[in-house]
Amino acid sequence: GPPRSGAGSAVAALLCRRSGGLHEFLLLERPNDGHVEPPRLNFGLPLARLEVGEAVQVAAARAVEEECGLTASFLRWHPVGILT
């Protein structure tokens, strides 16, 4: 079956589309947390913590919908695991 979450697990979604031979990636502008001087732009990927028993793709779709306002049902998924 699909991978399931563990304690403290999170998922990030990287959205890419091809446009005229170029690849465009979606980044979110995040507010500066006040710890960086001088203030600068901060960009990141849609993120979500996995809920207990939640599938990784479900959490990624939730991150895209909650943070970007995009319905993730039209996306093609290519999951890649990254462990730290």
CSV table of N, CA and C in Angstrom, one decimal:
chain,number,residue,atom,x,y,z
A,1,GLY,N,0.8,-1.2,0.0
A,1,GLY,CA,0.0,0.0,0.0
A,1,GLY,C,0.9,1.2,0.0
A,2,PRO,N,0.2,2.4,-0.1
A,2,PRO,CA,1.0,3.7,-0.1
A,2,PRO,C,1.6,3.9,1.3
A,3,PRO,N,2.7,4.7,1.2
A,3,PRO,CA,3.4,5.1,2.5
A,3,PRO,C,2.5,5.8,3.4
A,4,ARG,N,2.6,5.5,4.7
A,4,ARG,CA,1.8,6.2,5.8
A,4,ARG,C,2.7,7.0,6.7
A,5,SER,N,2.1,7.9,7.4
A,5,SER,CA,2.8,8.9,8.2
A,5,SER,C,3.4,8.2,9.5
A,6,GLY,N,4.4,8.8,10.0
A,6,GLY,CA,5.0,8.5,11.3
A,6,GLY,C,5.0,9.7,12.2
A,7,ALA,N,5.3,9.6,13.4
A,7,ALA,CA,5.3,10.7,14.3
A,7,ALA,C,6.3,11.8,13.8
A,8,GLY,N,5.8,13.0,13.8
A,8,GLY,CA,6.7,14.1,13.3
A,8,GLY,C,7.0,14.2,11.8
A,9,SER,N,6.3,13.4,11.0
A,9,SER,CA,6.5,13.4,9.6
A,9,SER,C,5.8,14.6,9.0
A,10,ALA,N,6.4,15.1,7.9
A,10,ALA,CA,5.8,16.2,7.1
A,10,ALA,C,6.1,15.9,5.6
A,11,VAL,N,5.3,16.7,4.8
A,11,VAL,CA,5.5,16.5,3.4
A,11,VAL,C,5.5,17.9,2.7
A,12,ALA,N,6.3,18.0,1.7
A,12,ALA,CA,6.4,19.3,0.9
A,12,ALA,C,6.0,18.9,-0.6
A,13,ALA,N,5.3,19.8,-1.2
A,13,ALA,CA,4.8,19.5,-2.6
A,13,ALA,C,5.6,20.5,-3.5
A,14,LEU,N,6.2,19.9,-4.6
A,14,LEU,CA,6.9,20.7,-5.6
A,14,LEU,C,6.0,20.6,-6.8
A,15,LEU,N,5.5,21.8,-7.2
A,15,LEU,CA,4.6,21.8,-8.4
A,15,LEU,C,5.4,22.4,-9.6
A,16,CYS,N,5.3,21.7,-10.7
A,16,CYS,CA,6.0,22.1,-11.9
A,16,CYS,C,5.1,22.0,-13.1
A,17,ARG,N,5.2,22.9,-14.0
A,17,ARG,CA,4.5,22.8,-15.3
A,17,ARG,C,5.4,23.2,-16.4
A,18,ARG,N,5.2,22.6,-17.6
A,18,ARG,CA,5.9,23.0,-18.8
A,18,ARG,C,5.2,24.1,-19.5
A,19,SER,N,5.9,25.1,-19.9
A,19,SER,CA,5.3,26.2,-20.6
A,19,SER,C,6.3,26.7,-21.7
A,20,GLY,N,5.9,26.3,-23.0
A,20,GLY,CA,6.8,26.7,-24.1
A,20,GLY,C,8.2,26.2,-24.0
A,21,GLY,N,8.4,25.0,-23.6
A,21,GLY,CA,9.8,24.5,-23.5
A,21,GLY,C,10.5,24.8,-22.2
A,22,LEU,N,9.9,25.6,-21.3
A,22,LEU,CA,10.4,26.0,-20.0
A,22,LEU,C,9.7,25.2,-18.9
A,23,HIS,N,10.4,25.0,-17.8
A,23,HIS,CA,9.7,24.5,-16.6
A,23,HIS,C,9.5,25.6,-15.6
A,24,GLU,N,8.3,25.7,-15.2
A,24,GLU,CA,7.9,26.7,-14.2
A,24,GLU,C,7.6,26.0,-12.9
A,25,PHE,N,8.1,26.6,-11.8
A,25,PHE,CA,7.9,26.0,-10.5
A,25,PHE,C,7.2,26.9,-9.6
A,26,LEU,N,6.3,26.4,-8.7
A,26,LEU,CA,5.5,27.2,-7.8
A,26,LEU,C,6.2,27.3,-6.5
A,27,LEU,N,6.5,28.6,-6.1
A,27,LEU,CA,7.0,28.9,-4.8
A,27,LEU,C,6.1,29.8,-4.1
A,28,LEU,N,6.0,29.7,-2.8
A,28,LEU,CA,5.2,30.5,-2.0
A,28,LEU,C,6.0,31.6,-1.3
A,29,GLU,N,5.6,32.8,-1.3
A,29,GLU,CA,6.3,33.8,-0.5
A,29,GLU,C,5.8,33.7,1.0
A,30,ARG,N,6.7,33.5,1.9
A,30,ARG,CA,6.4,33.3,3.3
A,30,ARG,C,6.8,34.6,4.0
A,31,PRO,N,6.1,34.9,5.1
A,31,PRO,CA,6.4,36.1,5.9
A,31,PRO,C,7.8,35.9,6.5
A,32,ASN,N,8.5,37.0,6.6
A,32,ASN,CA,9.8,37.0,7.4
A,32,ASN,C,9.5,36.8,8.8
A,33,ASP,N,10.2,35.9,9.5
A,33,ASP,CA,9.9,35.5,10.9
A,33,ASP,C,10.5,36.5,11.9
A,34,GLY,N,11.2,37.6,11.3
A,34,GLY,CA,11.7,38.6,12.2
A,34,GLY,C,13.1,38.3,12.7
A,35,HIS,N,13.7,37.1,12.3
A,35,HIS,CA,15.0,36.7,12.8
A,35,HIS,C,16.1,37.0,11.8
A,36,VAL,N,15.7,37.5,10.6
A,36,VAL,CA,16.7,37.8,9.6
A,36,VAL,C,16.8,39.3,9.5
A,37,GLU,N,18.0,39.8,9.6
A,37,GLU,CA,18.2,41.3,9.4
A,37,GLU,C,19.2,41.5,8.3
A,38,PRO,N,19.0,42.3,7.4
A,38,PRO,CA,17.8,43.0,7.1
A,38,PRO,C,16.7,42.1,6.6
A,39,PRO,N,15.4,42.5,6.7
A,39,PRO,CA,14.4,41.6,6.2
A,39,PRO,C,14.6,41.3,4.8
A,40,ARG,N,14.3,40.1,4.4
A,40,ARG,CA,14.4,39.7,3.0
A,40,ARG,C,13.2,38.8,2.6
A,41,LEU,N,13.1,38.6,1.3
A,41,LEU,CA,12.0,37.7,0.9
A,41,LEU,C,12.4,36.3,1.3
A,42,ASN,N,11.3,35.5,1.6
A,42,ASN,CA,11.5,34.1,2.1
A,42,ASN,C,10.5,33.3,1.2
A,43,PHE,N,11.0,32.3,0.5
A,43,PHE,CA,10.2,31.5,-0.4
A,43,PHE,C,10.2,30.1,0.1
A,44,GLY,N,9.2,29.3,-0.2
A,44,GLY,CA,9.2,27.9,0.2
A,44,GLY,C,8.1,27.1,-0.6
A,45,LEU,N,8.1,25.9,-0.3
A,45,LEU,CA,7.1,24.9,-0.9
A,45,LEU,C,5.9,24.8,-0.1
A,46,PRO,N,4.7,24.4,-0.6
A,46,PRO,CA,3.6,24.1,0.2
A,46,PRO,C,4.0,22.9,1.1
A,47,LEU,N,3.7,23.1,2.4
A,47,LEU,CA,4.0,22.1,3.4
A,47,LEU,C,2.8,21.7,4.3
A,48,ALA,N,2.9,20.4,4.8
A,48,ALA,CA,1.9,20.0,5.7
A,48,ALA,C,2.5,18.9,6.6
A,49,ARG,N,2.1,18.9,7.8
A,49,ARG,CA,2.4,17.8,8.8
A,49,ARG,C,1.4,16.7,8.5
A,50,LEU,N,1.9,15.5,8.5
A,50,LEU,CA,1.1,14.3,8.2
A,50,LEU,C,0.3,14.0,9.5
A,51,GLU,N,-1.0,13.8,9.3
A,51,GLU,CA,-1.8,13.3,10.4
A,51,GLU,C,-1.7,11.8,10.6
A,52,VAL,N,-1.9,11.3,11.8
A,52,VAL,CA,-1.7,9.9,12.0
A,52,VAL,C,-2.5,9.0,11.0
A,53,GLY,N,-1.8,8.1,10.3
A,53,GLY,CA,-2.4,7.2,9.4
A,53,GLY,C,-2.7,7.9,8.0
A,54,GLU,N,-2.4,9.1,7.8
A,54,GLU,CA,-2.7,9.8,6.6
A,54,GLU,C,-1.6,9.4,5.5
A,55,ALA,N,-2.1,9.2,4.3
A,55,ALA,CA,-1.2,8.9,3.2
A,55,ALA,C,-0.5,10.1,2.7
A,56,VAL,N,0.8,9.9,2.3
A,56,VAL,CA,1.6,11.0,1.9
A,56,VAL,C,1.0,11.9,0.8
A,57,GLN,N,0.4,11.2,-0.2
A,57,GLN,CA,-0.2,12.0,-1.3
A,57,GLN,C,-1.4,12.8,-0.8
A,58,VAL,N,-2.1,12.3,0.1
A,58,VAL,CA,-3.3,13.0,0.7
A,58,VAL,C,-2.8,14.3,1.4
A,59,ALA,N,-1.8,14.1,2.2
A,59,ALA,CA,-1.2,15.3,2.9
A,59,ALA,C,-0.6,16.3,1.9
A,60,ALA,N,0.0,15.8,0.8
A,60,ALA,CA,0.5,16.8,-0.2
A,60,ALA,C,-0.6,17.5,-0.9
A,61,ALA,N,-1.7,16.8,-1.2
A,61,ALA,CA,-2.8,17.4,-1.9
A,61,ALA,C,-3.4,18.5,-0.9
A,62,ARG,N,-3.5,18.1,0.4
A,62,ARG,CA,-4.0,19.1,1.4
A,62,ARG,C,-3.2,20.3,1.4
A,63,ALA,N,-1.8,20.2,1.4
A,63,ALA,CA,-0.9,21.3,1.5
A,63,ALA,C,-1.1,22.2,0.3
A,64,VAL,N,-1.3,21.6,-0.9
A,64,VAL,CA,-1.5,22.4,-2.1
A,64,VAL,C,-2.8,23.2,-2.0
A,65,GLU,N,-3.8,22.5,-1.6
A,65,GLU,CA,-5.2,23.2,-1.5
A,65,GLU,C,-5.2,24.2,-0.4
A,66,GLU,N,-4.6,23.9,0.8
A,66,GLU,CA,-4.7,24.9,1.9
A,66,GLU,C,-3.8,26.1,1.6
A,67,GLU,N,-2.6,25.9,1.1
A,67,GLU,CA,-1.6,27.0,1.0
A,67,GLU,C,-1.7,27.7,-0.3
A,68,CYS,N,-2.1,27.1,-1.3
A,68,CYS,CA,-2.1,27.7,-2.7
A,68,CYS,C,-3.5,28.0,-3.2
A,69,GLY,N,-4.6,27.4,-2.6
A,69,GLY,CA,-5.9,27.6,-3.1
A,69,GLY,C,-6.2,26.8,-4.4
A,70,LEU,N,-5.3,25.9,-4.7
A,70,LEU,CA,-5.4,25.1,-5.9
A,70,LEU,C,-6.0,23.7,-5.6
A,71,THR,N,-6.9,23.2,-6.5
A,71,THR,CA,-7.4,21.9,-6.3
A,71,THR,C,-6.4,20.9,-6.8
A,72,ALA,N,-6.0,20.0,-6.0
A,72,ALA,CA,-4.9,19.1,-6.4
A,72,ALA,C,-5.3,17.9,-7.2
A,73,SER,N,-6.6,17.8,-7.5
A,73,SER,CA,-7.1,16.6,-8.2
A,73,SER,C,-6.6,16.6,-9.6
A,74,PHE,N,-6.2,17.7,-10.2
A,74,PHE,CA,-5.8,17.7,-11.6
A,74,PHE,C,-4.3,17.3,-11.7
A,75,LEU,N,-3.6,17.2,-10.6
A,75,LEU,CA,-2.1,17.0,-10.6
A,75,LEU,C,-1.8,15.6,-10.9
A,76,ARG,N,-0.6,15.4,-11.6
A,76,ARG,CA,0.0,14.0,-11.7
A,76,ARG,C,1.0,13.9,-10.6
A,77,TRP,N,1.0,12.8,-9.9
A,77,TRP,CA,1.9,12.7,-8.7
A,77,TRP,C,3.1,11.9,-9.1
A,78,HIS,N,4.3,12.3,-8.7
A,78,HIS,CA,5.5,11.6,-8.8
A,78,HIS,C,6.2,11.6,-7.5
A,79,PRO,N,5.8,10.8,-6.5
A,79,PRO,CA,6.3,10.9,-5.2
A,79,PRO,C,7.8,10.5,-5.1
A,80,VAL,N,8.6,11.3,-4.4
A,80,VAL,CA,10.0,11.1,-4.1
A,80,VAL,C,10.2,11.2,-2.6
A,81,GLY,N,10.7,10.2,-2.0
A,81,GLY,CA,10.9,10.3,-0.5
A,81,GLY,C,12.3,10.9,-0.2
A,82,ILE,N,12.3,11.8,0.7
A,82,ILE,CA,13.6,12.4,1.2
A,82,ILE,C,13.7,12.2,2.7
A,83,LEU,N,14.7,11.6,3.1
A,83,LEU,CA,14.9,11.4,4.6
A,83,LEU,C,16.0,12.3,5.1
A,84,THR,N,15.8,12.8,6.3
A,84,THR,CA,16.9,13.6,6.9
A,84,THR,C,17.3,13.1,8.2
